[in-house]
Amino acid sequence: NAGVTQTPKFQVLKTGQSMTLQCAQDMNHEYMSWYRQDPGMGLRLIHYSVGAGITDQGEVPNGYNVSRSTTEDFPLRLLSAAPSQTSVYFCASRLFGVGDTEAFFGQGTRLTVV
Amino acid sequence: GEDVEQSLFLSVREGDSSVINCTYTDSSSTYLYWYKQEPGAGLQLLTYIFSNMDMKQDQRLTVLLNKKDKHLSLRIADTQTGDSAIYFCAESLNDMRFGAGTRLTVKP
């Protein structure tokens, strides 16, 4: 039972490079989301999806793209990395439309942009 | 700015009780959560409370909800060194909004 799997765990990028953070879940959850965690700011929602083919912006979407072609996968793309995107990124999934559902988190991706 | 607010640090002695406080702004939230994050790990659900409840107890954990004041608290009885972590409260509507997290340090 893998839960939510994020890859890679660590990444260093140069300013202007692009990359994709992968997220996969095997729990058949409709709802998936990406957060970034910065010191003293908690988790801020970047993008979320309530099902395959449906995505929406969260609190801090600029500089990030997402797609949801399958229920299982929800990749996060950085088109042109900037030092301000240095952060720890978490992917989460849960059932949607059922109130008392636990959100399951991946282990995180620590991204450094130099 | 955040919709969910928490103090950033709390330090207690082993065996004492810890109380972590949280305020939220959206009265439509139906569920409120407490998550724990240990170093280098993701978040794990500790407990949650439905908005029509005012208290929930689960072993050493007690959650109190004051819906009128939009105030949520987590009390950990007999705090142990293994409880040292960052604790996040979160409110849930269509998405989940987190506070900044309270770093709990337990001193022996």
XYZ file of N, CA and C in Angstrom:
666
model
N 0.849 -1.190 0.000
C 0.000 0.000 0.000
C 0.883 1.238 0.000
N 1.102 1.836 -1.196
C 2.083 2.894 -1.314
C 1.548 4.225 -0.804
N 0.251 4.515 -0.919
C -0.272 5.811 -0.495
C 0.027 6.864 -1.545
N 0.668 7.961 -1.114
C 1.043 9.048 -2.005
C 2.559 9.014 -2.192
N 2.977 8.943 -3.431
C 4.402 8.859 -3.742
C 4.826 10.084 -4.519
N 5.842 10.761 -4.000
C 6.388 11.934 -4.675
C 7.812 11.646 -5.113
N 8.147 12.114 -6.293
C 9.532 12.055 -6.759
C 9.869 13.344 -7.498
N 11.124 13.799 -7.439
C 12.199 13.277 -6.586
C 12.053 13.770 -5.154
N 12.909 13.320 -4.265
C 12.899 13.803 -2.891
C 13.708 15.082 -2.750
N 14.737 15.210 -3.562
C 15.580 16.402 -3.536
C 15.866 16.821 -4.972
N 15.962 18.120 -5.198
C 16.299 18.613 -6.527
C 16.926 19.988 -6.412
N 17.989 20.189 -7.184
C 18.597 21.510 -7.305
C 18.465 21.945 -8.755
N 17.947 23.126 -8.962
C 17.773 23.671 -10.306
C 18.508 24.989 -10.433
N 18.868 25.300 -11.651
C 19.392 26.635 -11.930
C 18.226 27.536 -12.345
N 18.354 28.798 -12.056
C 17.322 29.757 -12.445
C 17.032 29.634 -13.932
N 15.746 29.549 -14.269
C 15.339 29.450 -15.656
C 15.101 28.033 -16.148
N 15.599 27.047 -15.407
C 15.357 25.662 -15.813
C 13.909 25.279 -15.533
N 13.461 24.250 -16.223
C 12.118 23.730 -15.982
C 12.235 22.314 -15.430
N 11.215 21.894 -14.725
C 11.171 20.523 -14.242
C 9.750 20.163 -13.831
N 9.531 18.875 -13.670
C 8.232 18.373 -13.236
C 8.400 17.574 -11.962
N 7.611 17.915 -10.954
C 7.537 17.133 -9.729
C 6.402 16.137 -9.906
N 6.719 14.879 -9.651
C 5.732 13.831 -9.864
C 4.991 13.506 -8.567
N 3.720 13.183 -8.706
C 2.901 12.739 -7.577
C 1.946 11.662 -8.070
N 1.917 10.559 -7.362
C 1.011 9.467 -7.716
C 0.390 8.908 -6.443
N -0.890 8.545 -6.542
C -1.569 7.912 -5.406
C -2.326 6.688 -5.912
N -2.397 5.698 -5.038
C -3.023 4.427 -5.425
C -4.270 4.151 -4.601
N -4.905 5.193 -4.091
C -6.073 5.032 -3.222
C -7.375 5.412 -3.934
N -7.288 5.693 -5.216
C -8.457 6.077 -6.012
C -9.131 7.341 -5.470
N -8.316 8.258 -4.964
C -8.854 9.512 -4.447
C -9.128 10.488 -5.587
N -10.295 11.147 -5.473
C -10.626 12.134 -6.502
C -9.787 13.405 -6.327
N -9.597 13.799 -5.093
C -9.009 15.103 -4.804
C -7.513 14.981 -4.610
N -6.757 15.794 -5.373
C -5.308 15.877 -5.191
C -4.899 17.335 -5.184
N -3.831 17.616 -4.468
C -3.410 19.007 -4.337
C -1.899 19.092 -4.148
N -1.387 20.266 -4.452
C 0.030 20.578 -4.236
C 0.133 21.763 -3.289
N 1.046 21.616 -2.311
C 1.326 22.679 -1.369
C 2.820 22.970 -1.401
N 3.144 24.186 -1.024
C 4.538 24.476 -0.732
C 4.637 24.893 0.726
N 5.724 24.499 1.357
C 5.918 24.795 2.769
C 7.156 25.653 2.925
N 6.960 26.835 3.479
C 8.052 27.764 3.725
C 8.073 28.108 5.206
N 9.252 28.378 5.760
C 9.350 28.641 7.209
C 8.421 29.760 7.650
N 7.664 29.498 8.706
C 6.778 30.511 9.273
C 5.534 30.788 8.460
N 5.350 30.065 7.350
C 4.181 30.343 6.498
C 3.291 29.128 6.329
N 3.625 28.049 6.962
C 2.774 26.877 6.863
C 2.727 26.319 5.462
N 1.641 25.671 5.150
C 1.449 25.092 3.833
C 0.526 25.991 3.032
N 0.963 26.375 1.876
C 0.140 27.196 1.004
C -0.245 26.394 -0.235
N -1.503 26.464 -0.571
C -2.040 25.672 -1.669
C -1.646 26.286 -3.002
N -1.067 25.469 -3.877
C -0.625 25.946 -5.188
C -1.721 25.681 -6.223
N -2.037 24.421 -6.436
C -3.102 23.994 -7.345
C -3.785 22.776 -6.747
N -5.000 22.548 -7.184
C -5.692 21.347 -6.752
C -6.557 20.807 -7.881
N -6.998 19.587 -7.691
C -7.816 18.919 -8.705
C -8.869 18.073 -8.002
N -10.103 18.162 -8.492
C -11.181 17.374 -7.878
C -11.511 16.134 -8.706
N -10.726 15.897 -9.744
C -10.922 14.698 -10.536
C -10.171 14.809 -11.844
N -10.062 13.704 -12.547
C -9.344 13.698 -13.821
C -9.941 14.729 -14.769
N -9.061 15.507 -15.372
C -9.465 16.529 -16.315
C -9.874 17.853 -15.710
N -9.844 17.952 -14.365
C -10.292 19.173 -13.687
C -9.188 19.673 -12.774
N -8.738 20.899 -12.992
C -7.746 21.507 -12.103
C -8.178 22.935 -11.788
N -7.664 23.435 -10.687
C -7.989 24.810 -10.314
C -6.841 25.394 -9.521
N -6.810 26.717 -9.467
C -5.725 27.408 -8.792
C -5.994 27.514 -7.299
N -4.902 27.459 -6.546
C -4.997 27.690 -5.118
C -4.557 29.097 -4.775
N -3.868 29.200 -3.668
C -3.483 30.504 -3.132
C -2.278 31.105 -3.857
N -1.319 30.255 -4.287
C -0.069 30.744 -4.881
C 0.237 30.004 -6.179
N -0.568 30.186 -7.232
C -0.391 29.387 -8.447
C 0.662 29.886 -9.424
N 1.099 31.133 -9.289
C 1.959 31.723 -10.320
C 3.290 30.998 -10.419
N 3.669 30.680 -11.673
C 4.935 29.994 -11.920
C 4.815 28.489 -11.955
N 3.599 27.982 -11.738
C 3.361 26.538 -11.683
C 2.204 26.147 -12.606
N 2.356 25.001 -13.252
C 1.259 24.419 -14.027
C 0.988 23.010 -13.549
N -0.245 22.576 -13.694
C -0.604 21.206 -13.350
C -1.510 20.639 -14.435
N -1.621 19.341 -14.442
C -2.572 18.647 -15.295
C -3.029 17.392 -14.553
N -4.175 16.882 -14.938
C -4.697 15.671 -14.281
C -5.337 14.798 -15.353
N -4.500 14.048 -16.021
C -5.009 13.202 -17.109
C -5.533 11.867 -16.585
N -5.087 11.461 -15.414
C -5.584 10.235 -14.799
C -5.926 10.513 -13.344
N -6.684 9.626 -12.735
C -6.999 9.768 -11.306
C -5.749 9.643 -10.457
N -4.806 8.821 -10.899
C -3.654 8.491 -10.062
C -2.585 9.566 -10.018
N -2.403 10.318 -11.102
C -1.226 11.179 -11.237
C -1.586 12.654 -11.271
N -0.754 13.460 -10.623
C -0.996 14.901 -10.577
C 0.359 15.609 -10.574
N 0.997 15.725 -11.732
C 2.328 16.353 -11.788
C 2.260 17.870 -11.676
N 3.300 18.422 -11.084
C 3.441 19.873 -10.930
C 4.640 20.320 -11.758
N 4.414 21.266 -12.641
C 5.485 21.724 -13.533
C 5.927 23.131 -13.166
N 7.241 23.289 -13.080
C 7.824 24.610 -12.953
C 8.367 24.969 -14.335
N 7.839 26.007 -14.935
C 8.181 26.315 -16.317
C 9.533 27.006 -16.438
N 9.836 27.892 -15.507
C 11.092 28.646 -15.516
C 11.423 28.951 -14.060
N 12.211 28.077 -13.469
C 12.423 28.140 -12.022
C 13.062 29.456 -11.585
N 12.609 29.942 -10.429
C 13.134 31.167 -9.830
C 13.542 30.866 -8.392
N 14.511 31.604 -7.854
C 14.930 31.364 -6.465
C 13.779 31.431 -5.464
N 12.746 32.225 -5.757
C 11.592 32.321 -4.862
C 10.798 31.012 -4.792
N 11.094 30.097 -5.698
C 10.412 28.798 -5.683
C 11.185 27.748 -4.875
N 12.270 28.166 -4.261
C 12.966 27.296 -3.317
C 12.038 27.017 -2.148
N 11.735 25.751 -1.918
C 10.740 25.409 -0.920
C 10.688 23.893 -0.789
N 9.843 23.436 0.141
C 9.518 22.020 0.213
C 8.101 21.859 -0.318
N 7.937 20.957 -1.259
C 6.654 20.768 -1.925
C 6.008 19.461 -1.470
N 4.733 19.549 -1.120
C 3.992 18.374 -0.706
C 2.792 18.169 -1.610
N 2.603 16.921 -1.976
C 1.411 16.513 -2.697
C 0.503 15.803 -1.692
N -0.795 15.989 -1.847
C -1.741 15.336 -0.944
C -2.933 14.833 -1.745
N -3.582 13.808 -1.209
C -4.799 13.324 -1.851
C -5.824 12.955 -0.790
N -7.093 13.007 -1.163
C -8.155 12.550 -0.264
C -9.403 12.326 -1.096
N -10.385 11.696 -0.478
C -11.688 11.564 -1.118
C -12.302 12.956 -1.200
N -13.148 13.157 -2.149
C -13.766 14.467 -2.313
C -15.253 14.365 -2.069
N -15.775 15.371 -1.359
C -17.204 15.403 -1.135
C -17.628 14.637 0.104
N -16.665 14.059 0.794
C -16.970 13.369 2.050
C -16.234 14.121 3.150
N -16.963 14.665 4.108
C -16.345 15.612 5.032
C -15.204 15.096 5.856
N -15.430 13.988 6.560
C -14.415 13.601 7.536
C -13.362 12.711 6.913
N -12.767 13.205 5.861
C -11.768 12.382 5.191
C -10.383 12.929 5.472
N -9.497 12.006 5.698
C -8.121 12.348 5.975
C -7.403 12.665 4.678
N -6.572 13.693 4.692
C -5.687 13.971 3.571
C -4.389 13.213 3.795
N -3.959 12.501 2.794
C -2.711 11.740 2.862
C -1.636 12.521 2.126
N -0.502 12.655 2.767
C 0.580 13.453 2.205
C 1.731 12.585 1.738
N 2.379 13.047 0.664
C 3.642 12.452 0.280
C 4.739 12.914 1.221
N 5.948 12.386 1.004
C 7.068 12.688 1.885
C 7.710 14.034 1.581
N 7.326 14.639 0.489
C 7.846 15.962 0.182
C 8.993 15.942 -0.810
N 9.122 17.042 -1.541
C 10.252 17.262 -2.451
C 10.923 18.560 -2.028
N 12.190 18.460 -1.677
C 12.927 19.667 -1.271
C 13.614 20.224 -2.499
N 13.151 21.383 -2.944
C 13.661 22.008 -4.168
C 14.473 23.250 -3.823
N 15.665 23.321 -4.402
C 16.512 24.502 -4.264
C 16.770 25.070 -5.651
N 16.502 26.359 -5.811
C 16.760 27.028 -7.090
C 17.889 28.032 -6.868
N 18.961 27.837 -7.617
C 20.135 28.691 -7.410
C 20.327 29.656 -8.595
N -2.339 36.462 2.940
C -2.311 36.114 4.360
C -3.047 34.825 4.618
N -2.818 34.258 5.799
C -3.412 32.969 6.097
C -4.804 33.172 6.659
N -5.662 32.232 6.391
C -6.980 32.226 6.984
C -6.960 31.538 8.334
N -5.964 30.736 8.569
C -5.831 29.976 9.798
C -4.571 30.454 10.508
N -4.697 30.830 11.792
C -3.563 31.401 12.503
C -3.194 30.571 13.730
N -1.901 30.413 13.919
C -1.361 29.702 15.069
C -0.116 30.423 15.548
N 0.178 30.281 16.832
C 1.472 30.754 17.313
C 2.545 29.805 16.787
N 3.755 30.314 16.624
C 4.782 29.546 15.924
C 5.556 28.586 16.836
N 5.638 28.898 18.111
C 6.500 28.087 18.992
C 5.802 27.817 20.322
N 6.091 26.630 20.870
C 5.644 26.272 22.207
C 6.691 25.353 22.799
N 7.075 25.631 24.044
C 8.051 24.796 24.719
C 7.474 24.356 26.054
N 7.534 23.053 26.329
C 7.014 22.524 27.590
C 8.002 21.516 28.145
N 7.815 21.161 29.420
C 8.637 20.128 30.038
C 7.927 18.781 29.919
N 8.729 17.758 29.805
C 8.194 16.400 29.713
C 7.264 16.128 30.908
N 6.110 15.565 30.600
C 5.137 15.259 31.634
C 4.081 16.335 31.825
N 4.383 17.567 31.380
C 3.386 18.641 31.453
C 2.360 18.474 30.337
N 1.302 19.267 30.412
C 0.336 19.323 29.312
C 0.741 20.417 28.336
N 0.481 20.173 27.075
C 0.716 21.174 26.027
C -0.631 21.610 25.485
N -0.769 22.894 25.239
C -1.985 23.394 24.600
C -1.589 24.239 23.396
N -2.028 23.814 22.234
C -1.731 24.524 20.988
C -3.035 25.141 20.496
N -2.992 26.434 20.238
C -4.195 27.160 19.856
C -4.212 27.538 18.384
N -5.409 27.715 17.882
C -5.585 28.012 16.461
C -6.860 28.836 16.300
N -6.822 29.825 15.441
C -8.051 30.532 15.074
C -8.243 30.431 13.573
N -9.484 30.322 13.171
C -9.795 30.222 11.758
C -10.846 31.257 11.432
N -11.048 31.514 10.157
C -11.921 32.626 9.802
C -13.186 32.200 9.079
N -13.197 30.996 8.500
C -14.348 30.645 7.682
C -15.336 29.803 8.479
N -16.452 30.404 8.830
C -17.432 29.704 9.657
C -18.136 28.577 8.901
N -17.909 28.509 7.581
C -18.508 27.430 6.795
C -17.746 26.124 6.910
N -16.554 26.184 7.491
C -15.754 24.961 7.612
C -16.530 23.916 8.387
N -16.614 22.741 7.824
C -17.377 21.692 8.496
C -16.503 20.779 9.331
N -15.242 20.655 8.941
C -14.308 19.842 9.701
C -13.043 20.638 9.960
N -12.487 20.428 11.143
C -11.225 21.064 11.507
C -10.272 19.966 11.949
N -9.028 20.104 11.551
C -8.060 19.023 11.691
C -6.822 19.469 12.456
N -6.183 18.494 13.059
C -4.827 18.675 13.583
C -3.921 17.646 12.921
N -2.847 18.161 12.313
C -1.838 17.315 11.691
C -0.524 17.488 12.422
N 0.289 16.424 12.386
C 1.614 16.438 13.006
C 2.662 16.211 11.926
N 3.728 17.001 11.972
C 4.826 16.821 11.027
C 6.119 16.627 11.799
N 6.715 15.469 11.628
C 8.019 15.213 12.225
C 9.106 15.610 11.240
N 10.332 15.836 11.721
C 11.399 16.343 10.839
C 11.589 15.489 9.590
N 11.634 16.143 8.442
C 11.906 15.460 7.186
C 10.770 14.608 6.662
N 9.594 14.746 7.252
C 8.473 13.897 6.847
C 7.293 14.734 6.402
N 6.321 14.055 5.809
C 5.080 14.723 5.453
C 4.187 14.878 6.673
N 2.963 15.322 6.439
C 2.026 15.539 7.531
C 1.205 14.279 7.771
N 0.942 14.015 9.030
C 0.088 12.880 9.374
C -1.075 13.383 10.221
N -2.260 12.866 9.925
C -3.441 13.291 10.663
C -3.374 12.789 12.096
N -3.577 13.715 13.048
C -3.658 13.347 14.457
C -5.103 13.106 14.857
N -5.937 14.087 14.574
C -7.333 14.016 14.952
C -8.091 15.081 14.201
N -9.416 14.970 14.229
C -10.243 15.992 13.602
C -11.511 16.138 14.424
N -12.224 17.240 14.202
C -13.474 17.467 14.906
C -14.488 18.037 13.941
N -15.701 17.577 14.037
C -16.796 18.077 13.229
C -17.292 19.371 13.855
N -17.751 20.284 13.038
C -18.042 21.633 13.519
C -19.236 21.701 14.467
N -20.035 20.651 14.545
C -21.163 20.711 15.483
C -20.812 20.101 16.847
N -19.524 19.771 17.017
C -19.034 19.271 18.296
C -18.264 20.374 18.993
N -18.166 20.306 20.307
C -17.315 21.267 20.993
C -16.120 20.617 21.664
N -16.103 19.295 21.738
C -14.962 18.628 22.326
C -14.850 17.217 21.756
N -13.596 16.815 21.608
C -13.338 15.427 21.220
C -12.095 14.964 21.958
N -12.177 13.772 22.545
C -11.034 13.240 23.275
C -10.594 11.936 22.642
N -9.281 11.801 22.510
C -8.709 10.592 21.918
C -7.410 10.308 22.643
N -7.482 9.443 23.646
C -6.325 9.082 24.474
C -5.717 10.338 25.089
N -4.485 10.692 24.771
C -3.872 11.863 25.399
C -4.261 13.181 24.736
N -5.013 13.093 23.667
C -5.365 14.289 22.899
C -6.780 14.744 23.217
N -6.938 16.049 23.441
C -8.264 16.645 23.607
C -8.360 17.832 22.669
N -9.385 17.829 21.854
C -9.629 18.940 20.947
C -10.831 19.719 21.456
N -10.677 21.027 21.580
C -11.780 21.894 21.972
C -12.087 22.851 20.828
N -13.359 23.013 20.537
C -13.787 23.907 19.474
C -14.779 24.916 20.014
N -14.471 26.179 19.834
C -15.382 27.268 20.164
C -15.789 27.894 18.842
N -16.928 27.477 18.336
C -17.332 27.907 17.005
C -17.681 29.386 16.970
N -18.202 29.899 18.060
C -18.571 31.315 18.118
C -17.339 32.191 17.933
N -16.237 31.815 18.594
C -15.003 32.587 18.498
C -14.083 32.064 17.389
N -14.486 30.994 16.701
C -13.653 30.366 15.663
C -12.274 30.022 16.237
N -12.300 29.358 17.372
C -11.071 29.006 18.079
C -11.017 27.499 18.280
N -9.886 26.946 17.947
C -9.644 25.508 18.055
C -8.389 25.295 18.890
N -8.419 24.310 19.770
C -7.207 24.023 20.537
C -6.961 22.523 20.592
N -5.692 22.201 20.746
C -5.262 20.808 20.902
C -4.495 20.717 22.205
N -4.983 19.865 23.106
C -4.279 19.645 24.358
C -3.667 18.251 24.320
N -2.375 18.193 24.635
C -1.682 16.913 24.720
C -1.333 16.710 26.184
N -1.922 15.696 26.794
C -1.642 15.402 28.201
C -0.344 14.609 28.312
N 0.352 14.800 29.442
C 1.570 14.021 29.718
C 2.506 14.052 28.505
N 2.884 15.237 28.094
C 3.671 15.400 26.867
C 5.008 14.682 26.981
N 5.360 13.967 25.918
C 6.600 13.195 25.873
C 7.560 13.796 24.842
N 8.832 13.433 24.949
C 9.811 13.962 23.996
C 9.457 13.560 22.567
N 8.803 12.429 22.409
C 8.385 11.999 21.072
C 7.271 12.843 20.482
N 6.682 13.714 21.304
C 5.650 14.620 20.793
C 6.255 15.858 20.149
N 7.560 16.036 20.275
C 8.219 17.186 19.643
C 8.031 17.107 18.142
N 7.440 18.138 17.565
C 7.108 18.145 16.141
C 6.467 19.491 15.829
N 6.061 19.642 14.578
C 5.275 20.815 14.200
C 3.828 20.360 14.070
N 2.926 21.121 14.657
C 1.511 20.780 14.650
C 0.761 21.828 13.827
N 0.001 21.329 12.880
C -0.769 22.213 11.999
C -2.257 22.033 12.251
N -2.969 23.141 12.374
C -4.413 23.029 12.304
C -4.832 23.360 10.873
N -5.968 22.836 10.481
C -6.444 23.028 9.122
C -7.961 23.040 9.115
N -8.502 23.847 8.215
C -9.945 23.846 8.025
C -10.232 23.295 6.628
N -11.371 22.671 6.482
C -11.674 21.981 5.242
C -12.986 22.448 4.655
N -12.883 22.984 3.463
C -14.074 23.274 2.663
C -13.903 22.449 1.389
N -13.833 23.067 0.259
C -13.493 22.313 -0.952
C -12.012 21.980 -0.967
N -11.198 22.866 -0.440
C -9.778 22.544 -0.290
C -9.442 22.633 1.187
N -8.194 22.367 1.499
C -7.793 22.347 2.895
C -6.818 23.488 3.136
N -7.106 24.326 4.112
C -6.263 25.481 4.417
C -5.580 25.243 5.743
N -4.262 25.470 5.744
C -3.460 25.189 6.923
C -2.979 26.465 7.604
N -2.775 26.361 8.896
C -2.056 27.393 9.612
C -0.565 27.258 9.373
N 0.204 28.166 9.958
C 1.651 28.188 9.749
C 2.356 27.073 10.508
N 1.665 26.458 11.453
C 2.284 25.387 12.234
C 2.884 25.902 13.526
N 2.718 25.116 14.590
C 3.311 25.420 15.891
C 4.394 24.387 16.165
N 5.610 24.870 16.363
C 6.718 23.954 16.666
C 6.726 23.692 18.156
N 6.418 22.460 18.535
C 6.401 22.051 19.943
C 7.743 21.433 20.293
N 8.371 21.988 21.314
C 9.629 21.443 21.829
C 9.371 20.923 23.228
N 9.721 19.681 23.468
C 9.517 19.066 24.774
C 10.876 18.868 25.420
N 11.069 19.496 26.571
C 12.353 19.428 27.270
C 12.298 18.361 28.349
N 13.349 17.548 28.457
C 13.341 16.470 29.464
C 13.428 17.014 30.871
